[in-house]
């Protein structure tokens, strides 16, 4: 058996995608000389190894949630990384090109080819039952479609191969394939996901949690259709920017030029398909995770619950209709920091598990942790992201975006938490010495933001004296503040999301694989996102639409009503511990759209969405051109009030040009495939 795996590893180690035709020729020759595909797929072990390899390309540069080494993490308008300043500035200024961050193109097409070969050959295996073969083929179909989704999201329209396996005995010019249109790509992915869903199970066991379920296929389908309905590919009649110059070699435009409201209805129906899947949560397959209310601290790092405001609505009902009996802070925090296992999380729909590569979540947390535990102390949040979080009662923070045009003209709150006034701030567990700007904020703020003076625990540190709780300040001259190296937060605002009280990064952690940082399952798709997809799509409807479900067993009648909007938003707000939207906000399409965008910015922060959301909405031109503000990190504790007076951060420049809506296709790939065309704004000379 060992020899089998050595041989197969040698086979699969060679390139298998469009991005490396030479490697593929060598691989095909290896098969002809040493081993046939029939030999591989008649063998149970080889077959399973082949499928595992098809999934392996989801790691590395294709991870949905990862540290700074892979796009799109940390360079929209919400987050940043400070330990590679030149790299960050290049990304923010669009000073990158055809040779940068190109891992996904080659990896995706290699995975696509692997999956296609599996689909076409697994039926000859006699060791598996018919049900097992159907499941395996559905898994391969899912991952093949998911690779196309990752390509579409980053590069825009790409060549679709379907079930075609190119004959590498042909000349290179005969292998060339043009880009399909955006709609063709989206429709293909959606149809493949629906086909995969038919044979995928509703749930997986703990040992196969990273393999797709029916819900994963349907949720991915909803994401794809949402993007296809968004302004980047569905311009409203008033839009002046329509990407008429994204064309193929024949001059055919690859991006839709006319508005089609039906696209929003299809996206809403696709989200509804996930919402209607049967299961144990009041008859549904998924629900938002919630943690129980606790009157006292249960253990270090798990404080007593803070009761949300009495809003006369959520406060009157038990979960899932209200927040009585739950802890909104822990309910949100626990789904990211490793407290809840993937198989026990009722809202986790698709994940790679803990296999996110060398730039995975553990590495990300290592860059978030302060110097007090030998963390890199470089991943941080912008003032804009910090301001986006609501107050405990759903109001905006006073002085929100005060420094920017259109921001709240009111001055920001002055003063600090003291022993004398701490009792006045009952909606938070904030320690003394913390700015009042950080007091009485919504629970997601405290689960996500490492503000100046926040408490860390480091319970997994090797040395007892390094263990918390420790209050960390970012004032200049203090251990975690400004220093003349890379290890300081440019905005004086860090990232707490994904951090568990156990997490530490003492002297040995980096050398032994970040083992003192608790493992966390990647939240590639979770139910909160599906709910917001439904709300966003429903909000854009101006009429009534009848759309068949994914399997044709029912028909949804979809129209914009307050009741339908609430299906998507109320669970999010309830779990967050803040009041529902107002009647006015539900009643106005424009107001609701603005609120929904902000809800995604908050709820999905750090999960790889913001960069692409700004692009699909065509908001990046405005939002990513605004200056980045943060605390004045040059100030010492003696100038604490000045430290908390936001300033423009010169080391975090901002600009946006039209070409940055889509990533450039690599020069080498354009040379190989003469029918490919480059994205607008990126130069390529034959």
XYZ file of C-alpha atoms in Angstrom, residues 52-434:
383
model
C -8.524 14.386 -2.020
C -5.991 15.882 -4.376
C -8.752 17.614 -6.327
C -9.738 19.344 -3.071
C -6.143 20.143 -2.111
C -6.020 23.178 -4.412
C -8.540 24.931 -2.163
C -5.739 25.536 0.322
C -2.953 28.060 -0.053
C -3.778 30.990 -2.319
C -7.390 29.797 -2.696
C -8.261 29.957 1.015
C -11.312 32.139 1.669
C -9.994 33.327 5.047
C -6.246 33.764 5.355
C -3.466 36.059 6.424
C -1.844 38.741 4.325
C 0.067 36.460 1.956
C -3.009 35.859 -0.199
C -5.437 38.304 -1.737
C -7.859 39.747 -0.740
C -7.110 39.897 2.985
C -6.263 43.154 4.702
C -6.294 45.807 2.027
C -9.801 47.104 1.429
C -10.970 49.927 3.719
C -11.522 47.925 6.884
C -8.239 46.219 7.748
C -4.541 46.512 7.072
C -1.261 44.771 7.755
C 1.814 46.684 8.850
C 4.690 44.220 8.719
C 5.217 44.539 4.962
C 4.675 48.239 4.400
C 5.988 48.290 0.841
C 3.804 45.319 -0.136
C 0.748 46.905 1.466
C 1.323 50.225 -0.298
C 1.685 48.451 -3.630
C -1.642 46.696 -3.159
C -3.457 49.819 -1.972
C -2.104 51.959 -4.795
C -2.754 49.406 -7.520
C 0.983 49.194 -8.061
C 0.888 45.493 -8.816
C 0.807 43.721 -12.122
C 0.431 40.563 -14.139
C 3.034 38.692 -12.123
C 1.593 39.325 -8.656
C -0.535 37.007 -6.517
C -1.308 34.668 -9.425
C -1.533 31.432 -7.460
C -5.321 31.013 -7.825
C -5.353 30.833 -11.638
C -3.032 27.866 -11.934
C -4.276 26.134 -8.782
C -7.932 26.426 -9.806
C -7.443 25.028 -13.294
C -5.350 22.181 -11.914
C -8.142 21.387 -9.473
C -10.727 21.674 -12.249
C -8.872 19.140 -14.380
C -8.422 16.768 -11.456
C -12.130 16.924 -10.658
C -13.150 16.387 -14.270
C -10.940 13.314 -14.618
C -12.472 11.941 -11.421
C -16.052 12.545 -12.622
C -15.350 10.837 -15.924
C -13.643 7.741 -14.489
C -14.933 6.912 -11.002
C -17.852 4.847 -12.357
C -15.460 2.033 -13.248
C -14.608 1.439 -9.600
C -16.319 -1.693 -8.266
C -15.253 -1.268 -4.635
C -17.719 1.552 -3.934
C -21.480 1.313 -3.712
C -23.638 3.241 -6.148
C -24.475 5.690 -3.362
C -20.799 6.263 -2.560
C -19.961 6.872 -6.206
C -22.830 9.345 -6.523
C -21.593 11.225 -3.441
C -17.990 11.243 -4.663
C -18.974 12.520 -8.096
C -21.095 15.227 -6.501
C -18.151 16.276 -4.342
C -15.933 16.521 -7.409
C -18.612 18.494 -9.250
C -18.913 20.873 -6.280
C -15.200 21.542 -6.000
C -14.847 22.013 -9.756
C -17.610 24.620 -9.695
C -16.112 26.232 -6.588
C -12.801 26.702 -8.398
C -14.636 28.496 -11.182
C -16.330 30.648 -8.550
C -12.975 31.638 -7.046
C -11.702 32.569 -10.513
C -14.826 34.556 -11.382
C -14.698 36.445 -8.092
C -11.091 37.549 -8.595
C -10.540 37.792 -12.352
C -14.029 38.245 -13.727
C -15.093 36.068 -16.707
C -12.832 33.080 -17.430
C -12.763 30.217 -19.957
C -15.214 27.434 -19.109
C -14.144 23.911 -20.017
C -17.180 21.964 -18.865
C -16.444 18.239 -19.141
C -13.812 18.827 -21.795
C -10.344 17.423 -21.236
C -7.959 19.090 -23.639
C -5.839 16.824 -25.808
C -2.301 17.873 -25.061
C -1.005 16.227 -28.222
C -2.515 19.204 -30.064
C -0.524 22.328 -30.824
C -0.710 25.068 -28.231
C -2.740 27.322 -30.520
C -5.376 24.576 -30.800
C -5.650 24.417 -26.996
C -6.550 28.102 -26.699
C -9.955 28.946 -25.268
C -11.601 32.403 -25.056
C -13.171 33.845 -21.951
C -16.864 33.169 -21.468
C -19.167 35.988 -20.394
C -19.795 36.744 -16.729
C -23.376 35.482 -17.026
C -22.267 32.277 -18.748
C -19.783 31.633 -15.950
C -22.316 32.358 -13.214
C -25.037 30.251 -14.845
C -22.662 27.334 -15.339
C -21.479 27.408 -11.723
C -25.070 27.701 -10.460
C -26.253 24.754 -12.579
C -23.294 22.602 -11.524
C -23.912 23.374 -7.841
C -27.581 22.428 -8.210
C -26.578 19.187 -9.924
C -24.073 18.410 -7.167
C -26.674 19.148 -4.488
C -28.879 16.291 -5.685
C -26.379 13.667 -4.547
C -24.689 15.435 -1.639
C -25.833 14.538 1.898
C -27.430 17.035 4.234
C -24.664 16.596 6.809
C -21.180 15.175 7.292
C -19.450 13.583 10.234
C -16.617 15.200 12.152
C -13.942 13.387 10.143
C -15.238 14.694 6.803
C -16.371 18.153 7.909
C -14.330 19.852 5.164
C -16.230 18.009 2.414
C -19.307 19.693 0.937
C -22.916 19.020 1.869
C -26.094 19.830 -0.006
C -26.290 23.080 1.913
C -22.747 24.000 0.887
C -23.558 23.551 -2.794
C -26.766 25.563 -2.539
C -25.129 28.319 -0.474
C -22.236 28.631 -2.931
C -24.844 28.839 -5.689
C -26.535 31.720 -3.864
C -23.221 33.592 -3.565
C -22.537 33.253 -7.285
C -26.005 34.437 -8.263
C -25.759 37.381 -5.859
C -22.562 38.548 -7.544
C -24.133 38.095 -10.968
C -27.040 40.299 -9.854
C -24.810 42.993 -8.372
C -24.031 46.283 -10.152
C -20.649 45.068 -11.442
C -22.534 42.733 -13.811
C -26.042 44.177 -13.609
C -25.759 47.948 -14.027
C -28.720 50.031 -13.034
C -30.138 52.325 -15.738
C -28.479 55.323 -14.078
C -25.017 53.720 -14.001
C -22.456 55.367 -16.238
C -19.734 52.769 -15.652
C -20.611 49.574 -17.529
C -17.255 47.947 -18.427
C -17.892 48.060 -22.145
C -14.183 47.472 -22.656
C -14.060 44.043 -21.008
C -14.262 42.126 -24.279
C -12.976 38.991 -26.001
C -10.795 38.865 -29.117
C -13.857 39.295 -31.314
C -14.929 42.438 -29.468
C -17.821 40.723 -27.660
C -18.548 42.380 -24.323
C -18.158 39.916 -21.445
C -20.052 41.954 -18.841
C -23.798 42.584 -18.933
C -24.756 46.056 -20.146
C -28.467 46.105 -19.321
C -30.228 45.878 -15.974
C -32.179 42.682 -15.268
C -34.162 42.567 -12.025
C -34.730 38.837 -12.482
C -31.106 38.261 -11.467
C -31.895 39.546 -7.974
C -34.936 37.265 -7.804
C -32.789 34.254 -8.733
C -30.285 35.147 -6.016
C -33.082 35.508 -3.458
C -34.550 32.145 -4.456
C -31.139 30.499 -4.179
C -30.701 31.838 -0.642
C -34.217 30.689 0.175
C -33.248 27.181 -0.966
C -30.699 27.084 1.861
C -33.093 28.618 4.375
C -35.737 25.991 3.558
C -33.510 22.918 3.880
C -35.035 20.579 6.474
C -33.329 19.998 9.802
C -33.552 20.011 13.573
C -33.573 23.766 14.191
C -37.279 24.550 14.196
C -37.537 22.455 11.061
C -34.534 24.072 9.351
C -31.055 22.771 8.610
C -29.185 25.849 9.837
C -29.493 28.530 12.474
C -27.194 31.170 13.925
C -25.045 29.839 16.746
C -25.942 31.119 20.209
C -24.333 30.755 23.629
C -26.301 30.740 26.856
C -26.468 33.687 29.238
C -24.240 33.373 32.314
C -24.520 35.483 35.471
C -20.884 35.115 36.529
C -17.516 34.588 34.898
C -17.335 30.892 34.044
C -13.546 30.820 33.647
C -10.733 33.258 32.790
C -11.517 34.935 29.506
C -15.222 34.091 29.678
C -16.802 37.024 31.520
C -20.301 37.277 32.881
C -22.845 38.062 30.185
C -23.939 41.640 29.547
C -27.696 41.946 29.191
C -28.694 43.845 26.025
C -30.902 46.926 26.126
C -34.621 46.517 26.824
C -35.931 47.248 23.344
C -39.490 46.014 23.901
C -38.977 43.571 21.046
C -36.069 41.096 21.121
C -35.809 41.532 24.879
C -39.307 40.087 25.362
C -38.728 36.744 23.594
C -36.606 33.639 23.892
C -34.166 32.568 21.187
C -34.528 32.355 18.188
C -37.189 35.060 18.214
C -35.415 37.156 20.840
C -32.229 37.407 22.880
C -33.626 36.376 26.254
C -31.340 33.722 27.692
C -28.417 34.190 25.281
C -25.078 35.989 25.471
C -24.717 37.950 22.183
C -21.011 38.636 22.774
C -20.062 34.992 23.293
C -22.522 33.867 20.610
C -20.585 35.844 18.004
C -17.054 35.436 19.392
C -17.204 31.655 19.811
C -17.877 30.813 16.171
C -14.506 32.232 15.096
C -12.022 31.626 17.913
C -12.082 27.836 18.141
C -14.458 27.519 21.088
C -17.066 25.773 18.931
C -15.966 22.783 16.869
C -16.896 22.877 13.209
C -19.207 19.882 13.509
C -21.035 21.545 16.428
C -21.573 24.904 14.750
C -25.135 25.101 13.389
C -24.349 28.027 11.082
C -21.142 26.765 9.476
C -22.109 25.646 5.972
C -18.757 25.184 4.245
C -15.220 25.124 5.603
C -11.790 23.810 4.777
C -11.595 22.877 8.426
C -8.231 23.777 9.902
C -6.355 23.206 6.651
C -5.793 26.736 5.406
C -2.057 26.469 4.657
C 0.871 28.531 5.889
C -1.231 31.697 5.659
C -4.184 30.289 7.588
C -6.111 31.639 10.543
C -3.526 30.572 13.118
C -0.917 32.621 11.278
C -3.370 35.508 11.044
C -3.946 35.403 14.806
C -0.190 35.323 15.359
C -0.030 38.665 13.566
C -2.927 40.015 15.649
C -1.479 39.060 19.034
C 0.416 41.815 20.874
C 4.112 41.871 21.608
C 3.308 40.946 25.206
C 3.170 37.338 24.017
C 5.657 37.709 21.177
C 2.874 38.280 18.647
C 3.607 40.229 15.499
C 1.223 43.034 16.564
C 0.724 44.241 12.982
C -2.781 43.329 11.717
C -5.128 46.182 12.577
C -8.411 47.923 11.884
C -9.117 51.316 10.390
C -11.021 54.016 12.243
C -13.695 53.633 9.580
C -14.237 49.987 10.520
C -14.164 50.821 14.227
C -16.813 53.499 13.707
C -19.033 51.146 11.698
C -20.008 49.213 14.835
C -23.156 50.456 16.549
C -23.761 51.536 20.101
C -25.543 49.084 22.419
C -28.931 50.620 21.517
C -28.405 50.569 17.747
C -27.428 54.227 17.449
C -24.299 55.429 15.704
C -21.311 56.363 17.805
C -21.121 60.106 18.343
C -18.783 61.626 15.757
C -18.933 58.619 13.425
C -16.563 59.270 10.487
C -16.240 62.813 11.826
C -13.000 63.450 9.925
C -14.425 62.500 6.526
C -16.757 64.453 4.249
C -20.335 63.567 5.138
C -19.405 62.253 8.587
C -21.157 63.150 11.830
C -20.214 66.793 12.563
C -20.481 66.200 16.311
C -17.190 65.947 18.199
C -16.132 62.558 19.439
C -16.720 61.682 23.080
C -13.925 62.714 25.453
C -12.837 61.059 28.668
C -12.046 57.603 29.992
C -13.426 54.770 32.090
C -12.451 55.224 35.726
C -13.192 53.428 38.968
C -15.646 56.212 39.787
C -17.676 56.176 36.554
C -17.406 52.517 35.558
C -20.861 51.764 36.943
C -22.373 54.188 34.438
C -21.378 51.918 31.545
C -23.329 48.733 32.150
C -23.492 47.544 28.536
C -19.855 46.473 28.345
C -17.060 44.806 30.288
C -14.507 47.539 29.632
C -11.558 48.045 31.999
C -10.424 51.333 33.491
C -8.259 53.606 31.399
C -10.225 52.900 28.210
